[in-house]
Coordinates of C-alpha atoms in Angstrom, one line a residue:
Chain A
M1 CA 94.5 74.7 86.2
A2 CA 98.3 74.0 86.0
D3 CA 97.0 70.6 84.4
Q4 CA 95.3 72.1 81.6
N5 CA 98.5 74.1 80.9
R6 CA 101.1 71.2 81.3
T7 CA 99.1 69.2 78.3
R8 CA 98.7 72.5 76.2
T9 CA 102.4 73.5 76.2
Q10 CA 104.5 72.2 73.4
R11 CA 108.2 72.1 74.3
G12 CA 109.3 72.8 70.9
P13 CA 112.4 74.7 70.3
V14 CA 110.6 77.6 70.1
T15 CA 109.0 77.5 73.2
L16 CA 112.5 76.9 74.9
V17 CA 113.9 79.7 73.1
L18 CA 111.6 82.2 74.2
R19 CA 111.7 81.1 77.8
F20 CA 115.3 81.7 78.0
V21 CA 114.8 85.3 75.6
V22 CA 112.2 86.7 78.9
I23 CA 114.4 85.1 81.6
A24 CA 117.7 86.5 80.1
Y25 CA 115.9 90.1 79.3
V26 CA 114.0 90.2 82.8
F27 CA 118.2 89.0 84.6
V28 CA 119.7 91.7 82.9
L29 CA 116.9 94.5 83.8
V30 CA 115.8 93.8 87.0
I31 CA 117.7 90.6 89.1
W32 CA 120.8 91.0 88.1
P33 CA 121.1 94.5 89.4
V34 CA 119.2 94.3 92.1
S35 CA 121.2 91.4 93.5
V36 CA 124.6 94.3 93.1
V37 CA 122.6 97.2 95.1
V38 CA 121.5 93.9 97.7
Q39 CA 125.6 93.0 97.7
R40 CA 126.8 97.1 97.5
T41 CA 125.3 97.5 101.2
F42 CA 126.6 95.0 103.1
A43 CA 130.2 94.9 100.8
P44 CA 132.9 97.3 102.2
L45 CA 132.8 100.6 99.6
N46 CA 135.1 103.3 98.6
G47 CA 137.9 102.2 101.8
Q48 CA 134.6 102.1 104.1
E49 CA 133.6 98.6 106.6
G50 CA 131.1 96.6 105.1
G51 CA 129.0 94.4 107.2
F52 CA 126.3 94.2 109.0
G53 CA 127.3 95.9 111.7
A54 CA 128.0 99.3 110.1
F55 CA 125.2 98.9 107.7
V56 CA 122.9 99.3 111.4
A57 CA 125.3 101.9 112.0
R58 CA 124.8 103.6 108.7
L59 CA 121.1 103.3 109.5
S60 CA 121.0 104.7 112.7
D61 CA 122.3 108.2 112.1
P62 CA 120.3 110.7 113.3
A63 CA 120.0 112.0 110.2
V64 CA 118.6 108.7 108.5
V65 CA 116.4 108.1 111.5
Y66 CA 114.9 111.5 111.2
A67 CA 114.2 110.8 107.2
F68 CA 112.6 107.6 107.5
S69 CA 110.6 108.6 110.1
L70 CA 109.6 111.0 108.3
T71 CA 108.6 109.0 105.6
G72 CA 106.8 106.9 108.1
T73 CA 104.4 109.8 109.0
I74 CA 103.6 111.0 105.4
T75 CA 102.8 107.4 104.2
F76 CA 100.5 107.2 107.0
W77 CA 98.5 109.8 106.8
A78 CA 98.3 109.6 102.7
V79 CA 97.6 106.7 103.1
L80 CA 94.8 107.1 105.5
I81 CA 92.9 110.0 103.3
N82 CA 93.4 107.3 100.5
T83 CA 91.8 104.4 102.4
V84 CA 88.7 106.4 103.7
F85 CA 88.6 108.3 100.2
G86 CA 88.9 105.4 97.7
V87 CA 86.4 103.5 99.5
G88 CA 83.4 106.3 99.8
V89 CA 84.4 106.8 96.1
S90 CA 84.1 103.9 95.0
L91 CA 80.9 103.0 96.5
L92 CA 79.5 106.2 95.1
L93 CA 81.1 105.1 91.6
V94 CA 79.3 102.0 91.7
R95 CA 76.4 102.4 93.9
Y96 CA 75.1 105.7 92.8
R97 CA 73.9 107.3 89.6
F98 CA 74.8 111.2 89.3
P99 CA 75.7 113.8 86.6
G100 CA 79.5 113.5 86.5
R101 CA 80.2 110.5 87.1
R102 CA 81.6 109.5 84.4
V103 CA 84.2 112.6 84.9
L104 CA 84.9 111.5 88.1
S105 CA 85.9 108.2 87.5
V106 CA 88.6 109.5 84.9
L107 CA 89.5 112.1 87.2
V108 CA 90.2 109.6 89.9
D109 CA 92.6 107.9 87.2
L110 CA 94.6 110.9 86.3
P111 CA 97.6 111.1 88.9
M112 CA 98.2 107.5 87.9
S113 CA 99.7 109.1 84.3
V114 CA 100.5 112.7 85.8
S115 CA 104.4 113.1 85.5
P116 CA 105.8 113.7 90.0
V117 CA 107.1 116.7 89.1
V118 CA 103.8 117.9 87.7
V119 CA 101.8 117.3 90.4
G120 CA 105.2 118.9 91.9
L121 CA 104.6 122.1 90.6
A122 CA 100.8 122.0 90.7
L123 CA 101.1 122.1 94.2
V124 CA 103.4 125.0 94.5
L125 CA 101.3 126.9 91.4
A126 CA 98.1 126.5 94.3
Y127 CA 99.3 126.8 97.4
S128 CA 103.4 127.8 98.0
T129 CA 103.3 131.1 100.0
G130 CA 105.4 132.9 97.7
S131 CA 103.4 132.7 94.1
G132 CA 100.7 130.4 94.7
W133 CA 96.7 131.1 94.5
F134 CA 96.0 130.2 97.9
G135 CA 99.3 130.9 99.9
E136 CA 99.1 133.9 101.2
S137 CA 95.2 133.4 102.9
L138 CA 96.8 130.4 104.2
A139 CA 99.8 131.7 105.4
S140 CA 97.7 134.8 107.1
I141 CA 95.6 131.9 109.3
G142 CA 99.0 130.2 110.0
I143 CA 99.0 127.3 107.5
N144 CA 102.3 126.6 105.6
V145 CA 101.9 123.9 102.6
I146 CA 104.6 124.2 100.8
F147 CA 108.1 123.2 102.3
S148 CA 106.8 121.7 105.4
T149 CA 104.8 118.2 105.8
P150 CA 101.0 118.8 104.9
G151 CA 102.1 119.7 101.4
L152 CA 104.6 116.2 101.3
I153 CA 101.1 114.8 102.5
M154 CA 99.6 116.2 99.5
A155 CA 101.2 115.6 96.7
T156 CA 102.0 111.4 98.3
A157 CA 98.0 111.7 98.3
F158 CA 97.7 113.0 94.7
I159 CA 100.3 109.9 93.9
S160 CA 99.0 107.2 95.5
L161 CA 95.5 108.4 95.4
P162 CA 93.6 105.7 92.4
F163 CA 95.4 102.5 93.7
V164 CA 92.6 101.5 96.8
I165 CA 89.6 103.0 93.7
R166 CA 90.9 100.7 91.4
E167 CA 90.5 97.6 93.7
V168 CA 87.2 98.1 95.3
V169 CA 85.7 99.4 91.8
P170 CA 85.4 95.7 90.3
V171 CA 84.6 94.2 93.5
L172 CA 81.8 96.3 94.2
E173 CA 80.6 95.8 90.4
E174 CA 81.3 92.1 90.5
I175 CA 79.8 91.3 94.2
G176 CA 76.0 93.6 93.5
T177 CA 73.9 94.4 95.6
E178 CA 71.5 91.1 96.8
S179 CA 73.3 91.2 100.2
E180 CA 72.8 94.8 100.5
Q181 CA 69.6 94.8 99.8
A182 CA 68.2 92.1 102.3
A183 CA 69.3 94.0 104.7
L184 CA 68.1 96.7 104.3
S185 CA 64.9 95.0 103.6
L186 CA 65.3 93.6 107.2
G187 CA 65.8 97.0 108.8
A188 CA 69.6 97.5 108.7
S189 CA 70.1 100.8 108.6
G190 CA 72.8 102.3 106.2
W191 CA 75.5 102.2 108.2
Q192 CA 74.7 99.3 109.6
T193 CA 75.1 97.3 106.4
F194 CA 78.2 99.3 105.2
W195 CA 79.9 97.5 108.3
R196 CA 78.3 94.5 108.5
I197 CA 77.9 93.7 104.7
T198 CA 79.5 96.0 102.3
L199 CA 83.2 96.0 103.9
P200 CA 84.1 92.6 104.9
S201 CA 82.8 92.0 101.2
I202 CA 85.5 94.1 99.9
R203 CA 88.2 93.8 103.2
S204 CA 90.6 91.6 100.1
A205 CA 90.6 94.8 97.8
V206 CA 91.2 96.9 100.1
L207 CA 93.9 95.7 101.4
Y208 CA 95.5 94.9 98.6
G209 CA 94.6 98.5 97.6
V210 CA 96.2 100.0 101.1
V211 CA 99.6 97.9 100.6
L212 CA 100.3 99.3 97.2
S213 CA 99.6 102.5 98.1
I214 CA 101.9 101.9 101.0
A215 CA 104.9 100.8 98.3
R216 CA 104.2 104.0 96.3
A217 CA 103.7 106.3 99.5
L218 CA 107.2 105.0 100.8
G219 CA 108.8 105.3 97.6
E220 CA 107.5 108.5 96.7
F221 CA 110.0 110.9 95.2
G222 CA 109.7 113.4 92.4
A223 CA 106.6 115.0 93.6
V224 CA 108.1 115.1 97.4
K225 CA 111.5 116.7 96.1
I226 CA 109.8 119.7 94.6
V227 CA 107.6 120.1 97.7
S228 CA 110.0 119.9 100.2
Q229 CA 113.1 121.8 101.2
G230 CA 115.1 118.4 101.0
A231 CA 117.4 119.7 103.5
A232 CA 118.8 117.0 106.6
F233 CA 116.2 117.3 109.6
N234 CA 114.0 119.4 107.4
G235 CA 112.2 117.7 105.2
E236 CA 114.7 115.1 103.6
T237 CA 112.2 111.5 103.3
A238 CA 114.4 108.4 103.0
T239 CA 114.3 108.5 99.4
L240 CA 115.7 112.1 99.2
L241 CA 118.1 111.3 101.4
I242 CA 119.3 108.3 99.2
Q243 CA 119.9 111.2 96.2
N244 CA 121.0 113.8 98.6
R245 CA 123.7 110.9 100.0
Y246 CA 124.5 110.2 96.6
G247 CA 125.1 113.2 95.0
N248 CA 127.4 114.0 98.2
F249 CA 129.6 111.0 98.1
D250 CA 128.2 109.1 100.6
E251 CA 127.0 105.9 98.8
S252 CA 127.5 103.6 102.1
T253 CA 125.0 105.5 103.5
A254 CA 122.7 106.1 99.8
Y255 CA 122.6 101.7 99.5
A256 CA 121.7 101.1 103.1
A257 CA 118.6 103.5 103.0
A258 CA 118.1 102.1 99.6
F259 CA 118.2 98.5 100.8
V260 CA 115.5 99.1 103.4
L261 CA 113.1 100.1 100.7
V262 CA 113.7 97.1 98.1
V263 CA 112.8 95.1 101.3
A264 CA 109.6 97.2 101.8
A265 CA 109.1 97.3 97.9
V266 CA 109.8 93.5 98.5
L267 CA 107.6 92.9 100.8
A268 CA 104.8 94.4 99.6
I269 CA 104.6 92.4 96.6
V270 CA 105.0 89.1 98.1
V271 CA 102.1 90.0 100.7
V272 CA 100.1 91.5 97.8
N273 CA 101.0 87.6 96.0
L274 CA 99.4 86.1 99.6
I275 CA 95.9 88.5 99.4
R276 CA 96.0 87.8 95.8
K277 CA 96.4 83.9 95.1
P278 CA 93.6 82.9 97.7
E279 CA 91.3 84.8 95.9
G280 CA 92.0 82.9 92.2
S281 CA 91.9 79.8 94.1
T282 CA 88.3 80.0 95.2
Chain B
M1 CA 80.3 121.5 108.6
T2 CA 76.1 121.6 109.2
V3 CA 76.2 124.5 106.6
A4 CA 78.4 121.9 103.7
T5 CA 76.1 119.2 104.9
A6 CA 73.2 121.7 103.5
T7 CA 74.7 123.1 101.1
V8 CA 76.0 119.9 99.3
T9 CA 72.7 117.4 100.0
G10 CA 69.8 120.4 98.8
P11 CA 70.6 119.9 95.0
A12 CA 71.4 116.0 95.6
R13 CA 67.5 115.9 97.3
T14 CA 65.8 117.7 94.2
R15 CA 68.1 115.4 91.2
R16 CA 66.5 112.5 93.6
S17 CA 63.5 112.6 91.6
R18 CA 65.2 112.6 88.4
P19 CA 66.2 109.2 87.4
A20 CA 69.4 110.8 86.1
S21 CA 70.5 110.3 90.0
N22 CA 70.2 108.1 93.0
L23 CA 71.2 110.4 95.1
T24 CA 70.6 109.6 98.8
A25 CA 71.1 112.3 101.9
A26 CA 74.1 111.0 102.7
S27 CA 75.6 109.4 100.0
G28 CA 74.9 113.1 98.4
L29 CA 77.0 114.1 101.0
G30 CA 79.6 111.6 100.6
L31 CA 79.6 113.2 96.9
G32 CA 80.4 116.6 97.6
V33 CA 82.4 115.8 100.4
A34 CA 84.6 113.5 97.8
V35 CA 84.9 116.3 95.2
L36 CA 85.6 118.9 97.2
W37 CA 89.2 117.1 98.5
L38 CA 89.7 115.5 95.0
S39 CA 89.5 119.8 94.0
I40 CA 91.8 121.1 96.2
L41 CA 94.1 117.9 95.9
V42 CA 94.3 117.4 92.1
L43 CA 91.8 119.8 90.2
I44 CA 92.4 123.2 91.3
P45 CA 96.3 122.6 91.5
L46 CA 96.1 120.9 88.5
I47 CA 93.9 124.2 87.1
A48 CA 96.7 126.1 88.8
V49 CA 99.7 124.9 85.8
V50 CA 97.3 124.7 82.7
V51 CA 96.5 128.8 83.4
A52 CA 100.3 129.3 84.3
A53 CA 101.5 127.9 81.1
L54 CA 98.8 130.4 79.5
E55 CA 98.7 133.6 81.4
G56 CA 101.2 135.1 78.9
G57 CA 99.4 134.2 76.2
V58 CA 99.0 131.2 73.8
G59 CA 102.5 133.0 72.5
T60 CA 104.3 132.4 75.0
F61 CA 103.3 129.5 76.3
W62 CA 104.1 128.5 72.3
A63 CA 107.4 130.2 71.8
A64 CA 108.5 128.0 75.8
L65 CA 107.8 124.7 74.1
T66 CA 109.7 125.7 70.7
D67 CA 113.0 126.9 72.9
P68 CA 115.7 124.9 71.1
Q69 CA 116.8 123.8 74.4
T70 CA 113.1 122.3 75.3
F71 CA 112.0 121.1 72.1
A72 CA 115.1 118.9 72.3
A73 CA 114.2 118.1 75.8
L74 CA 110.7 117.2 74.9
R75 CA 112.3 115.2 70.9
L76 CA 114.3 113.5 73.0
T77 CA 111.7 112.4 75.8
V78 CA 108.8 111.4 72.3
L79 CA 111.4 109.5 71.0
E80 CA 113.0 107.3 74.3
A81 CA 109.1 106.6 75.1
L82 CA 108.3 105.5 71.9
G83 CA 111.2 103.4 71.2
V84 CA 110.7 101.9 75.0
T85 CA 106.7 101.2 74.0
A86 CA 107.6 99.6 71.3
L87 CA 110.2 97.2 73.0
N88 CA 107.5 96.5 75.5
V89 CA 104.6 95.5 72.7
V90 CA 107.4 92.8 71.6
V91 CA 109.2 91.9 75.2
G92 CA 105.5 92.5 77.4
T93 CA 103.8 90.4 75.1
L94 CA 106.3 87.3 75.1
I95 CA 106.9 87.3 78.9
A96 CA 103.4 87.0 79.2
W97 CA 103.0 84.5 77.4
V98 CA 106.0 82.4 78.2
L99 CA 103.9 83.1 82.1
V100 CA 101.4 82.2 81.3
R101 CA 101.9 79.1 78.7
D102 CA 104.9 78.0 79.3
E103 CA 105.8 76.0 82.7
F104 CA 109.4 75.4 84.5
P105 CA 110.9 75.5 87.7
G106 CA 110.8 79.3 88.9
K107 CA 107.9 80.6 86.3
R108 CA 106.4 81.7 90.4
V109 CA 109.8 83.6 90.8
L110 CA 110.2 85.4 87.5
D111 CA 106.1 86.3 88.3
V112 CA 107.1 88.4 91.3
V113 CA 110.2 90.1 89.6
I114 CA 108.0 91.4 86.7
D115 CA 106.9 93.5 90.2
I116 CA 110.0 94.6 91.3
P117 CA 109.8 97.6 89.1
F118 CA 106.6 99.0 90.1
A119 CA 107.2 98.6 93.7
L120 CA 110.8 99.7 93.8
P121 CA 111.0 103.4 94.9
T122 CA 112.0 105.4 91.7
I123 CA 115.2 106.7 93.1
V124 CA 116.0 103.5 94.2
A125 CA 115.4 102.0 90.7
G126 CA 118.0 104.6 89.3
L127 CA 120.5 103.6 92.0
V128 CA 120.1 99.7 90.9
L129 CA 120.6 100.9 87.3
L130 CA 123.9 102.5 88.5
S131 CA 125.1 99.3 90.7
L132 CA 125.4 97.7 87.2
Y133 CA 125.6 99.8 84.4
G134 CA 127.1 102.9 86.1
P135 CA 130.3 104.3 86.5
A136 CA 131.6 101.5 89.2
S137 CA 130.1 99.0 87.0
P138 CA 131.6 95.0 87.2
V139 CA 130.8 94.4 83.7
G140 CA 132.6 97.9 82.7
I141 CA 128.9 98.7 81.1
N142 CA 129.1 103.4 82.2
L143 CA 125.5 104.4 81.0
V144 CA 125.7 107.3 82.8
N145 CA 125.0 110.5 80.5
T146 CA 124.7 108.9 77.5
Q147 CA 120.9 108.0 76.1
Q148 CA 120.9 104.2 76.1
G149 CA 121.4 105.0 80.3
I150 CA 118.4 106.8 79.9
F151 CA 116.0 104.5 78.0
L152 CA 117.6 101.4 79.9
A153 CA 115.9 103.1 82.9
L154 CA 112.6 103.4 81.2
A155 CA 112.6 99.9 80.2
F156 CA 113.0 98.9 83.9
V157 CA 110.3 101.2 85.4
T158 CA 107.9 100.0 82.5
L159 CA 108.1 96.5 82.6
P160 CA 105.6 95.4 84.1
F161 CA 102.7 97.2 81.9
V162 CA 102.3 95.3 79.1
V163 CA 103.0 91.9 80.9
R164 CA 100.1 92.7 83.8
T165 CA 97.7 93.3 81.3
V166 CA 97.9 90.9 78.7
Q167 CA 98.6 88.2 81.2
P168 CA 95.2 88.2 82.4
V169 CA 93.6 88.0 78.8
L170 CA 96.0 85.2 77.6
L171 CA 94.5 83.4 80.7
E172 CA 90.9 83.6 80.0
L173 CA 92.1 82.7 76.1
D174 CA 90.2 80.1 74.8
V175 CA 92.3 77.3 73.3
D176 CA 89.8 75.9 71.6
A177 CA 89.7 78.5 68.8
E178 CA 93.5 78.0 68.7
E179 CA 92.9 74.1 68.2
A180 CA 91.0 74.0 65.9
A181 CA 93.1 76.8 63.9
A182 CA 96.3 74.4 64.0
S183 CA 93.9 71.2 63.1
L184 CA 92.5 73.1 59.8
G185 CA 97.0 73.2 58.8
A186 CA 97.6 76.8 60.1
G187 CA 101.2 76.9 61.0
R188 CA 102.1 78.5 64.9
L189 CA 102.2 82.1 63.3
T190 CA 99.5 82.2 61.3
T191 CA 97.6 81.1 64.5
F192 CA 99.4 83.7 66.6
R193 CA 98.4 86.5 64.0
R194 CA 95.1 85.5 63.3
I195 CA 93.5 83.8 66.2
I196 CA 95.9 85.1 69.1
L197 CA 97.7 88.4 68.8
P198 CA 93.4 90.3 67.4
S199 CA 91.7 88.7 70.6
L200 CA 94.8 90.0 72.3
L201 CA 95.3 93.5 71.1
P202 CA 93.3 95.6 73.1
A203 CA 94.7 94.8 76.5
I204 CA 98.7 95.2 74.2
T205 CA 96.7 99.0 73.5
A206 CA 96.3 99.3 76.9
G207 CA 99.5 97.9 78.6
A208 CA 101.2 100.1 75.4
S209 CA 99.5 103.7 76.2
L210 CA 100.4 103.0 80.2
A211 CA 104.3 102.2 79.5
F212 CA 103.9 105.6 77.2
A213 CA 102.5 107.5 80.0
R214 CA 104.9 106.4 82.0
A215 CA 108.2 106.6 80.3
I216 CA 107.0 110.0 79.1
S217 CA 106.9 111.3 82.5
E218 CA 109.1 109.4 84.1
F219 CA 111.3 111.0 86.4
G220 CA 113.2 109.6 89.9
S221 CA 115.0 106.6 88.2
L222 CA 116.4 109.3 85.4
V223 CA 117.7 111.8 88.3
L224 CA 120.2 110.1 88.8
I225 CA 121.3 108.0 85.2
S226 CA 120.9 111.0 83.1
G227 CA 123.9 113.8 83.4
N228 CA 120.8 115.7 82.2
T229 CA 123.0 117.3 79.2
P230 CA 121.3 120.4 77.4
Y231 CA 120.5 118.9 73.7
E232 CA 121.6 115.8 74.6
T233 CA 120.3 113.6 77.5
E234 CA 118.4 116.3 79.2
V235 CA 114.5 115.0 79.6
A236 CA 111.3 117.5 79.8
S237 CA 110.7 116.1 83.5
L238 CA 114.6 116.8 84.4
K239 CA 113.8 119.8 82.3
I240 CA 110.9 121.1 84.3
L241 CA 113.0 120.4 87.6
K242 CA 115.7 122.8 86.1
F243 CA 112.8 125.2 84.9
I244 CA 111.2 125.7 88.7
E245 CA 115.3 126.0 90.2
G246 CA 115.9 128.2 88.5
D247 CA 112.1 129.8 89.4
N248 CA 111.0 130.3 86.0
Q249 CA 107.9 128.4 86.7
A250 CA 105.7 129.7 83.4
Q251 CA 108.4 127.9 81.2
A252 CA 107.7 125.0 83.9
A253 CA 104.5 125.3 83.9
A254 CA 104.2 125.1 79.9
V255 CA 105.5 122.1 79.4
A256 CA 104.2 120.5 82.2
T257 CA 100.7 121.4 80.5
L258 CA 102.4 119.3 77.3
L259 CA 103.1 116.4 79.9
L260 CA 99.5 116.9 81.1
L261 CA 97.6 116.8 77.9
V262 CA 99.7 113.8 76.9
A263 CA 98.4 112.0 80.4
V264 CA 94.6 113.3 80.2
V265 CA 94.8 111.6 76.5
V266 CA 96.1 108.3 77.8
I267 CA 93.6 108.3 80.4
V268 CA 90.8 109.2 78.1
A269 CA 92.3 106.3 75.6
L270 CA 92.8 103.5 78.0
D271 CA 88.7 104.7 79.3
L272 CA 87.4 104.2 75.6
I273 CA 89.0 100.8 75.4
S274 CA 87.7 99.1 78.6
R275 CA 84.7 100.7 77.4
R276 CA 84.5 98.9 74.2
V277 CA 86.1 95.5 75.7
A278 CA 83.0 95.5 78.4
R279 CA 80.3 96.1 75.4
R280 CA 82.0 93.2 73.0
G281 CA 81.3 90.6 76.2

């Protein structure tokens, strides 16, 4: 593939100009700003000391630890729900025909383009104890959704809903049903067929979707901001902490927490590329 | 749970005889659970937004949107989104082109960097841009509370969309037609306009729609960078937040409904584009 590309490339001045423009654009927009954040994380800032020790000290602040563990809990549940739901819905969409199938497929894509703020507002209007449709009845059985962890999990699950489905559906379409049919005709149960035949063939697509979901869930901000109290030790997730600290002139901690999320994001991209690469080369 | 099983699989079983459906008992139950969860998580809350917006009648809804300050925020949002989409159509296609057709050391790194804005938390994206283009800028550019700052943030978060939709199409594109055109004396520009561009058009449109939808609804990266000044740097999503914080849910819902409408239109348009492309083969 690379050889083919090389013979095809005409290295005229136009090619060089385009290459330069593209690199300059990406550098000014992404690479340079990200490198400044990394530099600020470890440099002395506003009279506070720099270096790795200070960075670790900022991250071991109990409020920061609380924020990251809350983010971890929310991410775990939201991604778990989305993975099970996503694989199930993908199977339904690809393997079965039923009325409303197309509506369902459009509906699961919707969270991709709904504003996070709208997601937050929607959950508040449906489930908040004061003004939500089901708030009172849920409160009467002791469940608070808004301003507590279930609301945060729901907001995060909403935002990261389509990722697993979008990765698994095309793979399911491509592998077809022949092996599954064969397994079934040889006496395997539906469940065995799923575990032994279907799941192994969609494994990397599921993994890919899960990594994307984790990256999205870790960094969710807008929807979470609206359904959370957002105060330290009270619903303050990692992203909310960054905003609060930045606003309260504690930029060093904001940068330290942001750096952790940058590393997580870059890690997710690298993992995704590693998963994608072997598939592309076969 | 057993009650749910009976009610859900009931209709599925009767439908199995019809060709429109091939659900089994187990998959019917699965569909029931999926639809129930989707209703609780997505459908009912979104309907609650539309109901809250229209509760006071269409007149109130319209009045909320045409309130001068809200209208200014909506206009700014749409104009910024259109501008950033236009930028992405040109630069995104260009980046995809360079990534597919050019070869140079570090190309693989560039390819990975394109994904950063997609994976980076939006609030971190805002912080990242502020560190270079904010008050303590090492290059002396301060875009906080300016419309250029909003444009910059939107350009950052929408960077991957056009690139990632155009890139695979460009990879698959047959070079024979291009070479034929070139051998028949067509210049590079003519070849691009007449041969390459038409095949890329659906992908560019899809990427542009995604970028537009994202730009319209963007929130996190703008929180720190937009000063949120009414009439000047206030965008729709921040306006919604202001309404919610002021306990003004009806007006928040009105703006949210408009954003929701844009989201639905974009998703349906994308669905139609992908179906048309699939049909053409």
